[in-house]
CSV table of C-alpha atoms in Angstrom, one decimal:
chain,number,residue,atom,x,y,z
M,296,MET,CA,131.0,34.4,-4.9
M,297,SER,CA,128.0,36.7,-5.1
M,298,TYR,CA,124.7,36.1,-3.3
M,299,THR,CA,123.0,35.1,-6.6
M,300,ALA,CA,125.8,32.8,-7.5
M,301,TRP,CA,125.5,30.8,-4.3
M,302,ILE,CA,121.7,30.4,-4.8
M,303,LEU,CA,122.2,29.3,-8.4
M,304,LEU,CA,125.0,26.8,-7.4
M,305,THR,CA,122.9,25.4,-4.6
M,306,ALA,CA,119.9,25.0,-6.8
M,307,SER,CA,122.0,23.5,-9.6
M,308,LEU,CA,123.4,20.9,-7.1
M,309,VAL,CA,119.9,20.0,-6.1
M,310,GLY,CA,118.9,19.6,-9.8
M,311,LEU,CA,121.9,17.5,-10.6
M,312,SER,CA,121.7,15.1,-7.7
M,313,CYS,CA,118.0,14.7,-7.9
M,314,GLY,CA,118.1,14.3,-11.7
M,315,LEU,CA,120.6,11.5,-11.4
M,316,MET,CA,118.6,9.6,-8.8
M,317,GLY,CA,115.3,10.3,-10.5
M,318,VAL,CA,116.4,8.2,-13.6
M,319,PHE,CA,116.4,5.1,-11.5
M,320,LEU,CA,113.1,6.0,-9.9
M,321,ILE,CA,111.5,6.3,-13.3
M,322,LEU,CA,113.0,3.1,-14.6
M,323,ARG,CA,111.9,1.2,-11.5
M,324,ARG,CA,108.5,2.7,-11.8
M,325,MET,CA,108.7,4.2,-8.4
M,326,ALA,CA,108.0,7.8,-9.2
M,327,MET,CA,105.6,8.2,-6.3
M,328,MET,CA,108.3,7.0,-3.9
M,329,ALA,CA,109.9,10.4,-4.5
M,330,ASP,CA,106.8,12.1,-3.3
M,331,ALA,CA,106.5,9.8,-0.4
M,332,ILE,CA,110.1,10.2,0.9
M,333,SER,CA,110.2,13.9,0.2
M,334,HIS,CA,107.2,14.4,2.5
M,335,SER,CA,107.8,11.7,5.1
M,336,VAL,CA,111.4,13.0,5.9
M,337,LEU,CA,109.6,15.8,7.7
M,338,ILE,CA,108.9,13.5,10.7
M,339,GLY,CA,112.5,12.6,10.9
M,340,ILE,CA,113.7,16.2,10.8
M,341,VAL,CA,111.2,17.3,13.4
M,342,SER,CA,112.1,14.4,15.6
M,343,ALA,CA,115.8,15.3,15.3
M,344,TYR,CA,115.0,18.9,16.3
M,345,LEU,CA,113.0,17.8,19.3
M,346,ILE,CA,115.8,15.7,20.5
M,347,THR,CA,118.7,18.2,20.0
M,348,ARG,CA,116.8,21.5,19.9
M,349,GLU,CA,119.1,22.6,17.0
M,350,LEU,CA,117.9,23.4,13.5
M,351,SER,CA,121.1,22.6,11.7
M,352,GLY,CA,123.7,19.9,11.8
M,353,TRP,CA,124.2,16.3,10.7
M,354,HIS,CA,121.6,15.0,13.2
M,355,MET,CA,118.9,16.5,10.9
M,356,MET,CA,120.3,14.5,8.0
M,357,VAL,CA,120.3,11.3,10.1
M,358,GLY,CA,116.7,11.8,11.2
M,359,GLY,CA,115.5,12.4,7.7
M,360,ILE,CA,117.4,9.3,6.4
M,361,ILE,CA,115.8,7.1,9.1
M,362,ALA,CA,112.4,8.5,8.2
M,363,GLY,CA,113.0,7.9,4.5
M,364,LEU,CA,114.1,4.3,5.1
M,365,LEU,CA,111.2,3.7,7.4
M,366,THR,CA,108.9,4.8,4.5
M,367,ALA,CA,110.5,2.4,2.1
M,368,VAL,CA,110.4,-0.5,4.6
M,369,LEU,CA,106.7,0.2,5.5
M,370,VAL,CA,105.7,0.5,1.8
M,371,GLN,CA,107.5,-2.8,1.0
M,372,TRP,CA,105.9,-4.5,4.0
M,373,PHE,CA,102.4,-3.5,3.2
M,374,ASN,CA,102.9,-4.4,-0.4
M,375,SER,CA,104.2,-7.9,0.6
M,376,ARG,CA,101.0,-8.3,2.6
M,377,GLY,CA,98.8,-7.8,-0.4
M,378,VAL,CA,98.3,-4.0,-0.5
M,379,GLN,CA,98.9,-2.5,-3.9
M,380,GLN,CA,102.1,-0.5,-4.1
M,381,ASP,CA,100.5,2.8,-5.0
M,382,ALA,CA,98.0,2.4,-2.2
M,383,SER,CA,100.8,1.5,0.2
M,384,ILE,CA,102.8,4.6,-0.8
M,385,GLY,CA,99.7,6.8,-0.3
M,386,VAL,CA,98.9,5.4,3.1
M,387,VAL,CA,102.4,5.5,4.5
M,388,PHE,CA,103.5,9.0,3.3
M,389,THR,CA,100.3,10.8,4.1
M,390,THR,CA,100.3,9.3,7.6
M,391,LEU,CA,103.9,10.1,8.3
M,392,PHE,CA,103.7,13.6,6.9
M,393,ALA,CA,100.6,14.3,8.9
M,394,ILE,CA,102.3,13.2,12.1
M,395,GLY,CA,105.2,15.5,11.2
M,396,VAL,CA,102.8,18.4,10.7
M,397,ILE,CA,101.1,17.7,14.0
M,398,MET,CA,104.5,17.6,15.7
M,399,ILE,CA,105.5,20.9,14.3
M,400,ALA,CA,102.2,22.5,15.3
M,401,THR,CA,102.3,21.2,18.9
M,402,GLN,CA,105.9,20.9,19.7
M,403,ALA,CA,108.0,23.1,17.4
M,404,GLY,CA,105.8,26.1,16.8
M,405,ASN,CA,108.2,28.6,18.4
M,406,ALA,CA,111.1,27.5,16.1
M,407,HIS,CA,111.9,28.4,12.6
M,408,LEU,CA,110.3,25.3,11.4
M,409,ASP,CA,106.8,25.4,9.8
M,410,VAL,CA,104.7,23.7,7.2
M,411,LYS,CA,105.2,26.4,4.6
M,412,HIS,CA,109.0,26.2,5.0
M,413,ALA,CA,108.8,22.4,4.7
M,414,LEU,CA,106.8,22.6,1.5
M,415,MET,CA,108.5,25.5,-0.3
M,416,GLY,CA,111.8,25.9,1.5
M,417,GLU,CA,113.6,29.2,1.4
M,418,ILE,CA,116.6,29.1,-0.8
M,419,THR,CA,117.2,32.9,-0.4
M,420,PHE,CA,118.4,32.2,3.1
M,421,VAL,CA,121.1,29.7,2.0
M,422,PRO,CA,124.0,32.2,1.5
M,423,TRP,CA,123.6,33.5,5.1
M,424,ASN,CA,124.3,30.2,7.0
M,425,VAL,CA,127.9,29.6,6.2
M,426,VAL,CA,130.8,27.4,7.5
M,427,GLN,CA,134.5,28.1,7.1
M,428,LEU,CA,136.7,25.6,5.3
M,429,PRO,CA,140.5,25.7,5.2
M,430,TRP,CA,142.0,27.1,1.9
M,431,ILE,CA,138.4,27.8,0.7
M,432,GLY,CA,136.9,30.2,3.1
M,433,ASP,CA,133.2,30.7,3.8
M,434,ILE,CA,130.7,28.5,2.1
M,435,PRO,CA,127.0,28.1,2.7
M,436,GLU,CA,126.4,25.0,4.8
M,437,ALA,CA,123.6,23.8,2.5
M,438,THR,CA,125.9,24.1,-0.5
M,439,LEU,CA,128.6,22.1,1.2
M,440,ILE,CA,126.2,19.3,2.2
M,441,LEU,CA,124.9,19.1,-1.3
M,442,ILE,CA,128.4,18.9,-2.8
M,443,ILE,CA,129.1,16.0,-0.5
M,444,VAL,CA,125.9,14.3,-1.4
M,445,LEU,CA,126.5,14.8,-5.1
M,446,ILE,CA,129.9,13.1,-4.7
M,447,ILE,CA,128.3,10.2,-2.8
M,448,VAL,CA,125.7,9.8,-5.5
M,449,LEU,CA,128.2,9.9,-8.3
M,450,VAL,CA,130.5,7.3,-6.5
M,451,ALA,CA,127.5,5.0,-5.8
M,452,ILE,CA,126.3,5.2,-9.4
M,453,LEU,CA,129.7,4.5,-10.8
M,454,ALA,CA,130.4,1.7,-8.3
M,455,PHE,CA,127.1,-0.1,-8.8
M,456,TYR,CA,126.2,1.0,-12.3
M,457,LYS,CA,125.9,-2.6,-13.6
M,458,GLU,CA,123.9,-3.8,-10.6
M,459,TRP,CA,121.4,-1.0,-10.6
M,460,LYS,CA,121.0,-1.2,-14.4
M,461,ILE,CA,120.1,-4.9,-14.2
M,462,THR,CA,117.9,-4.6,-11.1
M,463,SER,CA,116.0,-1.7,-12.7
M,464,PHE,CA,115.2,-3.4,-15.9
M,465,ASP,CA,114.9,-7.1,-14.9
M,466,PRO,CA,115.1,-7.8,-11.1
M,467,MET,CA,114.3,-11.5,-11.7
M,468,LEU,CA,117.4,-11.9,-13.9
M,469,ALA,CA,119.5,-9.9,-11.4
M,470,ALA,CA,118.4,-12.4,-8.6
M,471,SER,CA,119.2,-15.4,-10.8
M,472,ILE,CA,122.8,-14.3,-11.4
M,473,GLY,CA,123.4,-13.6,-7.7
M,474,ILE,CA,122.9,-9.9,-7.4
M,475,PRO,CA,121.4,-9.1,-4.0
M,476,VAL,CA,118.2,-7.3,-5.2
M,477,ALA,CA,116.8,-6.5,-1.8
M,478,LEU,CA,120.1,-5.0,-0.6
M,479,MET,CA,120.4,-2.9,-3.8
M,480,HIS,CA,116.9,-1.7,-3.3
M,481,TYR,CA,117.5,-0.5,0.2
M,482,LEU,CA,120.8,1.0,-0.7
M,483,PHE,CA,119.1,2.9,-3.5
M,484,MET,CA,116.3,4.1,-1.1
M,485,THR,CA,119.1,5.3,1.3
M,486,LEU,CA,120.6,7.4,-1.4
M,487,VAL,CA,117.2,8.8,-2.4
M,488,SER,CA,116.6,9.7,1.3
M,489,VAL,CA,120.1,11.3,1.6
M,490,THR,CA,119.5,13.3,-1.5
M,491,THR,CA,116.0,14.3,-0.4
M,492,VAL,CA,117.0,15.4,3.1
M,493,ALA,CA,120.0,17.4,1.7
M,494,ALA,CA,117.7,19.3,-0.6
M,495,PHE,CA,114.8,19.5,1.7
M,496,ASP,CA,115.9,22.4,3.9
M,497,ALA,CA,116.9,24.7,1.0
M,498,VAL,CA,114.2,24.1,-1.5
M,499,GLY,CA,111.3,22.3,0.2
M,500,ALA,CA,109.4,19.2,-0.6
M,501,ILE,CA,107.7,20.5,-3.7
M,502,MET,CA,110.9,21.3,-5.6
M,503,VAL,CA,112.5,18.0,-4.4
M,504,VAL,CA,109.6,16.0,-6.0
M,505,ALA,CA,109.8,18.1,-9.2
M,506,MET,CA,113.6,17.7,-9.5
M,507,LEU,CA,113.5,13.9,-8.7
M,508,ILE,CA,110.8,13.1,-11.3
M,509,THR,CA,110.4,15.7,-14.1
M,510,PRO,CA,113.9,16.0,-15.5
M,511,ALA,CA,114.2,12.2,-15.5
M,512,ALA,CA,110.8,11.8,-17.2
M,513,ALA,CA,111.9,14.4,-19.8
M,514,ALA,CA,115.2,12.6,-20.4
M,515,TYR,CA,113.4,9.3,-20.9
M,516,LEU,CA,111.6,10.8,-23.9
M,517,TRP,CA,114.9,11.6,-25.6
M,518,THR,CA,116.9,8.4,-25.3
M,519,ASP,CA,116.7,4.7,-24.5
M,520,ARG,CA,120.3,4.5,-23.3
M,521,LEU,CA,120.8,4.7,-19.5
M,522,SER,CA,124.1,6.5,-19.6
M,523,ILE,CA,122.8,9.3,-21.9
M,524,MET,CA,119.6,9.4,-19.9
M,525,LEU,CA,121.6,10.1,-16.7
M,526,VAL,CA,123.5,12.9,-18.4
M,527,LEU,CA,120.3,14.5,-19.9
M,528,SER,CA,118.4,14.2,-16.6
M,529,GLY,CA,121.2,15.9,-14.7
M,530,THR,CA,121.5,18.6,-17.3
M,531,PHE,CA,117.7,19.2,-17.4
M,532,GLY,CA,117.8,19.6,-13.6
M,533,VAL,CA,120.5,22.2,-13.7
M,534,LEU,CA,118.8,24.1,-16.6
M,535,SER,CA,115.5,24.1,-14.6
M,536,ALA,CA,117.2,25.4,-11.5
M,537,ILE,CA,118.9,28.3,-13.4
M,538,GLY,CA,115.9,29.1,-15.6
M,539,GLY,CA,113.5,28.9,-12.7
M,540,TYR,CA,115.6,31.4,-10.7
M,541,TYR,CA,115.4,34.0,-13.5
M,542,ILE,CA,111.7,33.3,-14.0
M,543,ALA,CA,111.2,34.1,-10.2
M,544,VAL,CA,113.2,37.3,-10.5
M,545,PHE,CA,111.2,38.4,-13.5
M,546,LEU,CA,107.8,37.6,-11.9
M,547,ASP,CA,108.9,38.5,-8.4
M,548,THR,CA,107.6,35.3,-7.0
M,549,SER,CA,108.7,32.1,-5.2
M,550,ILE,CA,112.1,30.8,-6.3
M,551,SER,CA,111.5,27.2,-5.5
M,552,GLY,CA,108.1,27.3,-7.1
M,553,SER,CA,109.5,28.8,-10.2
M,554,MET,CA,112.2,26.2,-10.4
M,555,ALA,CA,109.6,23.5,-10.1
M,556,PHE,CA,107.6,25.2,-12.8
M,557,ALA,CA,110.7,25.3,-15.0
M,558,THR,CA,111.0,21.5,-14.8
M,559,GLY,CA,107.5,21.4,-16.2
M,560,LEU,CA,108.5,23.6,-19.1
M,561,VAL,CA,111.5,21.3,-19.8
M,562,PHE,CA,109.2,18.3,-19.8
M,563,MET,CA,106.7,20.0,-22.2
M,564,ILE,CA,109.4,20.9,-24.6
M,565,SER,CA,110.6,17.3,-24.5
M,566,PHE,CA,107.1,15.9,-24.8
M,567,LEU,CA,106.6,18.0,-28.0
M,568,CYS,CA,110.0,18.0,-29.6
M,569,SER,CA,111.9,14.8,-28.7
M,570,PRO,CA,112.8,13.0,-32.0
M,571,LYS,CA,111.4,9.6,-31.0
M,572,HIS,CA,108.5,10.0,-28.6
M,573,GLY,CA,107.7,13.7,-29.2
M,574,VAL,CA,104.2,14.6,-30.3
M,575,LEU,CA,105.5,16.7,-33.2
M,576,ALA,CA,107.9,14.0,-34.4
M,577,GLN,CA,105.1,11.4,-34.4
M,578,TYR,CA,102.8,13.8,-36.3
M,579,PHE,CA,105.4,14.4,-39.0
M,580,ARG,CA,106.1,10.7,-39.4
M,581,THR,CA,102.4,9.9,-39.9
M,582,ALA,CA,101.7,13.0,-42.1
């Protein structure tokens, strides 16, 4: 595959994985958790680097997942102690992200690990860091990890589709019929953390937040059916990744930033043109 094809494939995998997970974040009214986890994983990644002194490998994934789960647990703990959920999220993720930034500045300044890279990523470097697979040949490590993560996400959604559907819409009903709501919540947070960490190195925190929230929010405007919403959100994520790349090429600017901008364009089109909730549709119905 060509250099451009690997970038488009990697970005599309991010858009698809994040788009699928983002639907449940939107339905659970936990959109800000995407922002929280995508930033707080930095402290886990930096900690993994300081322990191993290596910038690639599964230990980075483990560190990020632990940080993401720590964020979810702390938010839930503060919320159970009377702090509003949005305030809990704001306190936890800004504190953990700030600690990660301080650790980079004081302990990892001589490594290829900096705040700009954490926020915006550098997807153009993805095709250069490859691993060799039998019968397949060389494949970028980030692409391979994202393929594995996408498979995990798809298997988890199919395996627990009924449980997540019920817990997302009516957790009280789910608890009354014996579904372990807390366990499903933390399993979901684990998947969000895995998806976030896998995408973090390639595209940075900004695009992860954009891909987790905006395609799902756009899909929510088009349909009330969960299955269709999942398909639309994943599709919007892929379209944003591909469209954003060509916007970046045309403007000669940041690829990740352009992909995040493309998610905004998709949302605006949906906001204006969706048949049920779109501004234009509502205008013509009342005209």
